[in-house]
Amino acid sequence: MSATVAGSHAHDDAGHGHSASFISTYVFSLDHKVIGIQFLFSTLLWFIVGGLLALALRWQLAWPWSDMPVVGKMLFAGEGGQIAPEFYIMLTTMHASIMIFFVIIPILAGAFGNFLIPLMVGADDMAFPTLNMLSYWFMWPAFFAMTISFFVEGGASGNGWTVYPPLSSVTSASPSSFNGQTWWLIGLTFVGVSSMMGSVNYMTTIIQMRAPGMTMFRLPMTIWGMFITAILQAFALPVLTAAGFMQVMDRLVGTGFFIPEGLIVNNESAGAGGGQPLLWQHLFWFYSHPAVYIMILPAMGMVSDIMTCFARKPLFGYKPMVYSISGIAGLGFIVWGHHMFMSGMNPMLGTMFMVATIMIALPSAIKVFNWLGTLWGGKIHYTSSMLNALAFVSMFIIGGLSGIFMAATPVDIMIHDTYFIVAHFHYVLFGGTVFGVFAGIIFWFPKMFGRLMNESLGKLHFVLTFIFFNGVFYPMHILGAGGFPRRLADPYHYESFAYMQPINQFMTICAIGLGLSQLIFIGNFVASLFIGQKCGRNPWKANSLEWMAPSPPGHGNFDTQPIVYRGPYEYNSPHASEDYYPQWVPPKDAKAEEAGEHAH
Amino acid sequence: MGKFWSLLFLTVPVFGIGVFWWGMSGYMWLPQDVSEHGHTIDHLFNFILVLTGLVFLGTEVVLFWFLWKYDNDTNKDPVQFTHGSHNLEIVWTILPAATLLFIAIYQMNAWADVKLRKPDMAPTCKVTARQFEWRIQYPGQDGVLDTIDDIHHVNDLHIPVNEQILVQLESMDVLHDFFLPNLRIKQDAVPGMTIPVWFRATEQGTYDLVCAELCGWGHYKMKGRLTVETKAQFDKWLADTQQRQETLK
Ligand code: HEM
Ligand SMILES: [Cu+2]
Ligand SMILES: [Cu+2]
């Protein structure tokens, strides 16, 4: 690996056959790139697990209580091959928990953040490499806790990913409130510790370790996204961690933070109580609303970088873009109550949260307009990476607009806890972030592994994913307007919802198609690791610093100290002889530049 | 290929609007509204639908058009080397900001009607949610809840048509949610809290009462019914129920 680095570092310990150095190079590595790739592989594996859980719950929604094909007999021998209702709520809970805490958050911050931040700011590694390594290894206790929770008595948590007490904190409330819930909380705590370590590291690296000439306003949007995300994590996470501990204490020693006095559930006393169920919701959403931005801001940044590169044009409105993500982050701390409009929270307070929530749509809108501005007058190259980035924009528009319905408190009366919400967050999280992640993987794969992914397979995967994704999630808006509630194992015994079953069957068929399409991506990814076309340092002719380093970069990243002369978006600049003008290329002397201008 | 991809993105607004059209013109839309306040909510929904629909159509069509026009294979014009436009930024900040602010203010009254302006009256009944049923309790002759002559019933909430109803909502165990789709009413039931819910039904019939907050393994079957009937029918039903209760004692 280090062979490509000219001025090799003193502590270059790349493996030469010794097993000890194999372990320190690839397992307990301190190198941000290895750690990033470790995060990438782990999260992609969990993506498969989360996806399979989703398919199982889609099966139940299409054909409730029917034998599940192939795996049913194996999984649910007790129920004769069918999904039991307590198993169904466990599926929804664990699908969401895994996707949010094991896939989306760690793939953005952990995988892309780790790999890209030092490379894009021109540093040789993170500020705190050991902390960085620990941030990956602290995911493993979390992986372990969530995995084991499936096998303890009562099964994994089935209390929704929001784990509202008393259901979640009183063990007698439901089979899935048993020990699985404690494991869930332990897992969450470790994810939090991991994120916190990452967050401190990212902030320090971005503030302290930028290459000469790399001012804050010359940072690529990806880095801005990561930076703001790290700040959000640092301020919001402690609240969730504290709340998680409080719930663990409620469960184990009966502290009753979230339990009202004298509560009896299923003929069992829930302890002395004296607490308030709504307190959990406030604490949980104080973290989890900022967390939805943690789950998208880095992807917004990546998409901005990818779109400029393949439109061969500067980013439209760089500063407004930076201000809008900062605005999203700031406002993001005073909107959490929009998840609690129907909770029994003071409706007057609801009005305040409503106004703040409606206004947060503004920075989102500004971003969309600037992305469109970026495409205007460009020369668009339809690579598979670009297509996924464009899908981000197209789908994020839908998810952002549906947010306005739910932010409007009276309308939320009708659609809260229905499939309208499910549609909303899948449009932002799958339609937005996951397409952004696909775009990012394809875009930076050559930098990670020195090979390109296959374009034809990439396009095939894109078009199928795009169609099936909309087939699964778009009809949810219609169902939600009809009142179709989420988290119901069998909604069709209600007269109001019986007619919706055929639509759900259509959606499930699309979901199966969506799942199968991902096999193309997995195949392409794995095969390209070994037989992908080899590429040089800068296959996309892009501007930012990571493309100056070898592909893959060796230990220490750059063979010479990068110096930054300009912003990252100088595509088709009149000052450059080519259609891109990398950040690290020194300007030609003034005379030559003038002559160049004459020649135009 | 650029043309193909642009057209793929054009399918988003085409199908997007199409599916809503199809939903609206069929029966797959907001369920029948039989409440006094529901039309204001439906109106807001439709109002936001039109506004967001226009923005959706506009942005998605512009996206398609740029993809079509600026395809590298066919676009021979030089690239517009620009880093943005101050004036455009101002326009597309102020216009949406004003629109959003308008939406925010425009809806406040409807919210206040449903959740803030509680009618000044004694509760019509008390609804207590528990795993996995709705316990319903009417005050007896004395007009006061939680006295010996209360009338109890389960899972079937009877109310007189066209009369102001005030429900006192409670929960015995975990969170539940009192959701009446046809009356545009939704309110969590929280243990330890008593939450007032008020509405007026305008049409006789029976409607679903749905639990809309996850409450455990049997959440899906926590189904109740709302029966809206004339005052005379309601009084008779209440008397009959009380009679039955007496004979059981
Ligand atoms: C345009 C800006 C947005 C607005 C106005 C908005 C508004 C809302 C509102 C009001 C809710 C609560 C609905 C309810 O439970 O009744 C909600 C839920 C949600 N939003 Fe957004 N949202 C926006 C953007 C986003 C983004 C960018 C993401 C994620 C990347 C996101 C993720 C979510 C999630 C995950 C939920 C559901 C949580 C749950 O109940 O499980 N939203 N949004
Ligand atoms: Cu939120
Ligand atoms: Cu329920």
CSV table of N, CA and C in Angstrom, one decimal, chain B residues 170-230:
chain,number,residue,atom,x,y,z
B,170,GLU,N,-58.0,9.4,28.8
B,170,GLU,CA,-56.9,8.9,29.7
B,170,GLU,C,-56.4,7.6,29.3
B,171,SER,N,-55.3,7.1,29.9
B,171,SER,CA,-54.8,5.8,29.6
B,171,SER,C,-54.4,5.1,30.9
B,172,MET,N,-54.7,3.8,30.9
B,172,MET,CA,-54.4,3.1,32.2
B,172,MET,C,-53.0,2.5,32.2
B,173,ASP,N,-52.4,2.3,31.0
B,173,ASP,CA,-51.1,1.6,31.1
B,173,ASP,C,-50.0,2.3,30.3
B,174,VAL,N,-50.1,2.2,28.9
B,174,VAL,CA,-49.0,2.7,28.1
B,174,VAL,C,-49.6,3.8,27.2
B,175,LEU,N,-48.9,4.4,26.3
B,175,LEU,CA,-49.4,5.3,25.4
B,175,LEU,C,-50.3,4.7,24.4
B,176,HIS,N,-51.4,5.3,24.0
B,176,HIS,CA,-52.3,4.9,23.0
B,176,HIS,C,-52.6,6.2,22.2
B,177,ASP,N,-53.4,6.1,21.1
B,177,ASP,CA,-53.8,7.3,20.4
B,177,ASP,C,-55.2,7.1,19.9
B,178,PHE,N,-56.0,8.1,20.3
B,178,PHE,CA,-57.5,8.1,20.0
B,178,PHE,C,-57.6,8.8,18.6
B,179,PHE,N,-57.8,8.0,17.6
B,179,PHE,CA,-57.8,8.5,16.2
B,179,PHE,C,-59.1,8.2,15.6
B,180,LEU,N,-59.8,9.2,15.2
B,180,LEU,CA,-61.1,9.1,14.5
B,180,LEU,C,-60.9,9.7,13.1
B,181,PRO,N,-60.5,8.9,12.1
B,181,PRO,CA,-60.2,9.4,10.8
B,181,PRO,C,-61.3,10.2,10.2
B,182,ASN,N,-62.5,9.8,10.4
B,182,ASN,CA,-63.6,10.5,9.8
B,182,ASN,C,-64.0,11.8,10.5
B,183,LEU,N,-63.4,12.0,11.7
B,183,LEU,CA,-63.7,13.3,12.4
B,183,LEU,C,-62.4,14.1,12.4
B,184,ARG,N,-61.4,13.7,11.8
B,184,ARG,CA,-60.1,14.5,11.8
B,184,ARG,C,-59.7,14.8,13.2
B,185,ILE,N,-59.8,13.7,14.0
B,185,ILE,CA,-59.4,13.9,15.4
B,185,ILE,C,-58.3,12.9,15.7
B,186,LYS,N,-57.2,13.3,16.3
B,186,LYS,CA,-56.1,12.4,16.8
B,186,LYS,C,-55.5,13.0,18.1
B,187,GLN,N,-55.4,12.2,19.1
B,187,GLN,CA,-54.8,12.6,20.3
B,187,GLN,C,-54.3,11.5,21.1
B,188,ASP,N,-53.0,11.6,21.5
B,188,ASP,CA,-52.4,10.5,22.3
B,188,ASP,C,-53.1,10.4,23.7
B,189,ALA,N,-53.2,9.2,24.2
B,189,ALA,CA,-53.7,9.0,25.5
B,189,ALA,C,-52.4,8.7,26.4
B,190,VAL,N,-52.2,9.5,27.4
B,190,VAL,CA,-51.0,9.4,28.1
B,190,VAL,C,-51.3,9.0,29.6
B,191,PRO,N,-50.7,7.9,30.1
B,191,PRO,CA,-50.9,7.6,31.5
B,191,PRO,C,-50.4,8.7,32.4
B,192,GLY,N,-51.2,9.1,33.4
B,192,GLY,CA,-50.9,10.1,34.3
B,192,GLY,C,-51.4,11.5,33.8
B,193,MET,N,-52.0,11.5,32.6
B,193,MET,CA,-52.5,12.8,32.1
B,193,MET,C,-54.0,12.6,31.8
B,194,THR,N,-54.7,13.7,31.9
B,194,THR,CA,-56.1,13.7,31.5
B,194,THR,C,-56.2,14.8,30.4
B,195,ILE,N,-56.5,14.4,29.2
B,195,ILE,CA,-56.5,15.3,28.0
B,195,ILE,C,-57.9,15.5,27.5
B,196,PRO,N,-58.3,16.7,27.3
B,196,PRO,CA,-59.6,16.9,26.7
B,196,PRO,C,-59.6,16.8,25.2
B,197,VAL,N,-60.6,16.2,24.6
B,197,VAL,CA,-60.8,16.1,23.2
B,197,VAL,C,-62.2,16.5,22.9
B,198,TRP,N,-62.4,17.5,21.9
B,198,TRP,CA,-63.7,17.9,21.6
B,198,TRP,C,-64.0,17.9,20.1
B,199,PHE,N,-65.2,17.7,19.8
B,199,PHE,CA,-65.6,17.6,18.4
B,199,PHE,C,-67.1,17.6,18.3
B,200,ARG,N,-67.6,17.7,17.1
B,200,ARG,CA,-69.1,17.7,16.8
B,200,ARG,C,-69.2,16.9,15.6
B,201,ALA,N,-70.0,15.8,15.6
B,201,ALA,CA,-70.2,15.0,14.4
B,201,ALA,C,-71.4,15.4,13.7
B,202,THR,N,-71.4,15.5,12.4
B,202,THR,CA,-72.5,16.0,11.6
B,202,THR,C,-73.3,15.0,10.9
B,203,GLU,N,-72.9,13.8,10.9
B,203,GLU,CA,-73.7,12.8,10.1
B,203,GLU,C,-73.8,11.5,10.9
B,204,GLN,N,-75.0,10.9,10.9
B,204,GLN,CA,-75.2,9.6,11.6
B,204,GLN,C,-74.4,8.5,10.9
B,205,GLY,N,-74.1,7.5,11.7
B,205,GLY,CA,-73.4,6.3,11.1
B,205,GLY,C,-72.4,5.7,12.1
B,206,THR,N,-71.7,4.7,11.6
B,206,THR,CA,-70.7,4.1,12.5
B,206,THR,C,-69.4,4.3,11.8
B,207,TYR,N,-68.4,4.7,12.6
B,207,TYR,CA,-67.0,5.0,12.0
B,207,TYR,C,-66.0,4.3,12.8
B,208,ASP,N,-64.8,4.1,12.2
B,208,ASP,CA,-63.7,3.4,12.9
B,208,ASP,C,-63.1,4.3,14.0
B,209,LEU,N,-62.8,3.7,15.1
B,209,LEU,CA,-62.0,4.3,16.1
B,209,LEU,C,-60.7,3.5,16.2
B,210,VAL,N,-59.6,4.2,15.8
B,210,VAL,CA,-58.3,3.5,15.6
B,210,VAL,C,-57.3,3.9,16.7
B,211,CYS,N,-56.5,2.9,17.1
B,211,CYS,CA,-55.4,3.2,18.0
B,211,CYS,C,-54.2,3.5,17.1
B,212,ALA,N,-53.7,4.8,17.2
B,212,ALA,CA,-52.7,5.2,16.3
B,212,ALA,C,-51.3,5.4,17.0
B,213,GLU,N,-51.2,4.9,18.2
B,213,GLU,CA,-49.8,4.9,18.8
B,213,GLU,C,-49.5,3.5,19.3
B,214,LEU,N,-48.3,3.1,18.8
B,214,LEU,CA,-47.9,1.7,19.2
B,214,LEU,C,-48.0,1.4,20.7
B,215,CYS,N,-48.8,0.4,21.0
B,215,CYS,CA,-49.0,0.1,22.4
B,215,CYS,C,-48.7,-1.3,22.8
B,216,GLY,N,-48.0,-2.0,22.0
B,216,GLY,CA,-47.7,-3.4,22.4
B,216,GLY,C,-48.0,-4.4,21.3
B,217,TRP,N,-47.9,-5.7,21.6
B,217,TRP,CA,-48.1,-6.7,20.5
B,217,TRP,C,-49.5,-6.6,19.9
B,218,GLY,N,-50.5,-6.3,20.7
B,218,GLY,CA,-51.9,-6.3,20.2
B,218,GLY,C,-52.4,-5.0,19.7
B,219,HIS,N,-51.4,-4.1,19.4
B,219,HIS,CA,-51.8,-2.7,19.0
B,219,HIS,C,-52.7,-2.8,17.7
B,220,TYR,N,-52.4,-3.7,16.8
B,220,TYR,CA,-53.2,-3.7,15.6
B,220,TYR,C,-54.6,-4.0,15.8
B,221,LYS,N,-55.0,-4.7,16.9
B,221,LYS,CA,-56.4,-5.1,17.1
B,221,LYS,C,-57.1,-4.2,18.1
B,222,MET,N,-56.5,-3.1,18.4
B,222,MET,CA,-57.1,-2.2,19.4
B,222,MET,C,-58.1,-1.3,18.6
B,223,LYS,N,-59.2,-2.0,18.2
B,223,LYS,CA,-60.1,-1.3,17.3
B,223,LYS,C,-61.4,-1.0,18.0
B,224,GLY,N,-61.8,0.2,17.9
B,224,GLY,CA,-63.1,0.6,18.5
B,224,GLY,C,-64.0,1.1,17.4
B,225,ARG,N,-65.2,1.6,17.8
B,225,ARG,CA,-66.2,2.0,16.9
B,225,ARG,C,-66.8,3.3,17.4
B,226,LEU,N,-67.1,4.2,16.5
B,226,LEU,CA,-67.9,5.4,16.9
B,226,LEU,C,-69.2,5.3,16.3
B,227,THR,N,-70.3,5.4,17.1
B,227,THR,CA,-71.6,5.4,16.6
B,227,THR,C,-72.3,6.7,16.8
B,228,VAL,N,-72.6,7.4,15.7
B,228,VAL,CA,-73.2,8.7,15.8
B,228,VAL,C,-74.7,8.5,15.5
B,229,GLU,N,-75.6,8.9,16.4
B,229,GLU,CA,-77.0,8.7,16.2
B,229,GLU,C,-77.8,9.9,16.7
B,230,THR,N,-79.1,9.9,16.4
B,230,THR,CA,-79.9,11.0,16.9
B,230,THR,C,-79.9,11.1,18.4
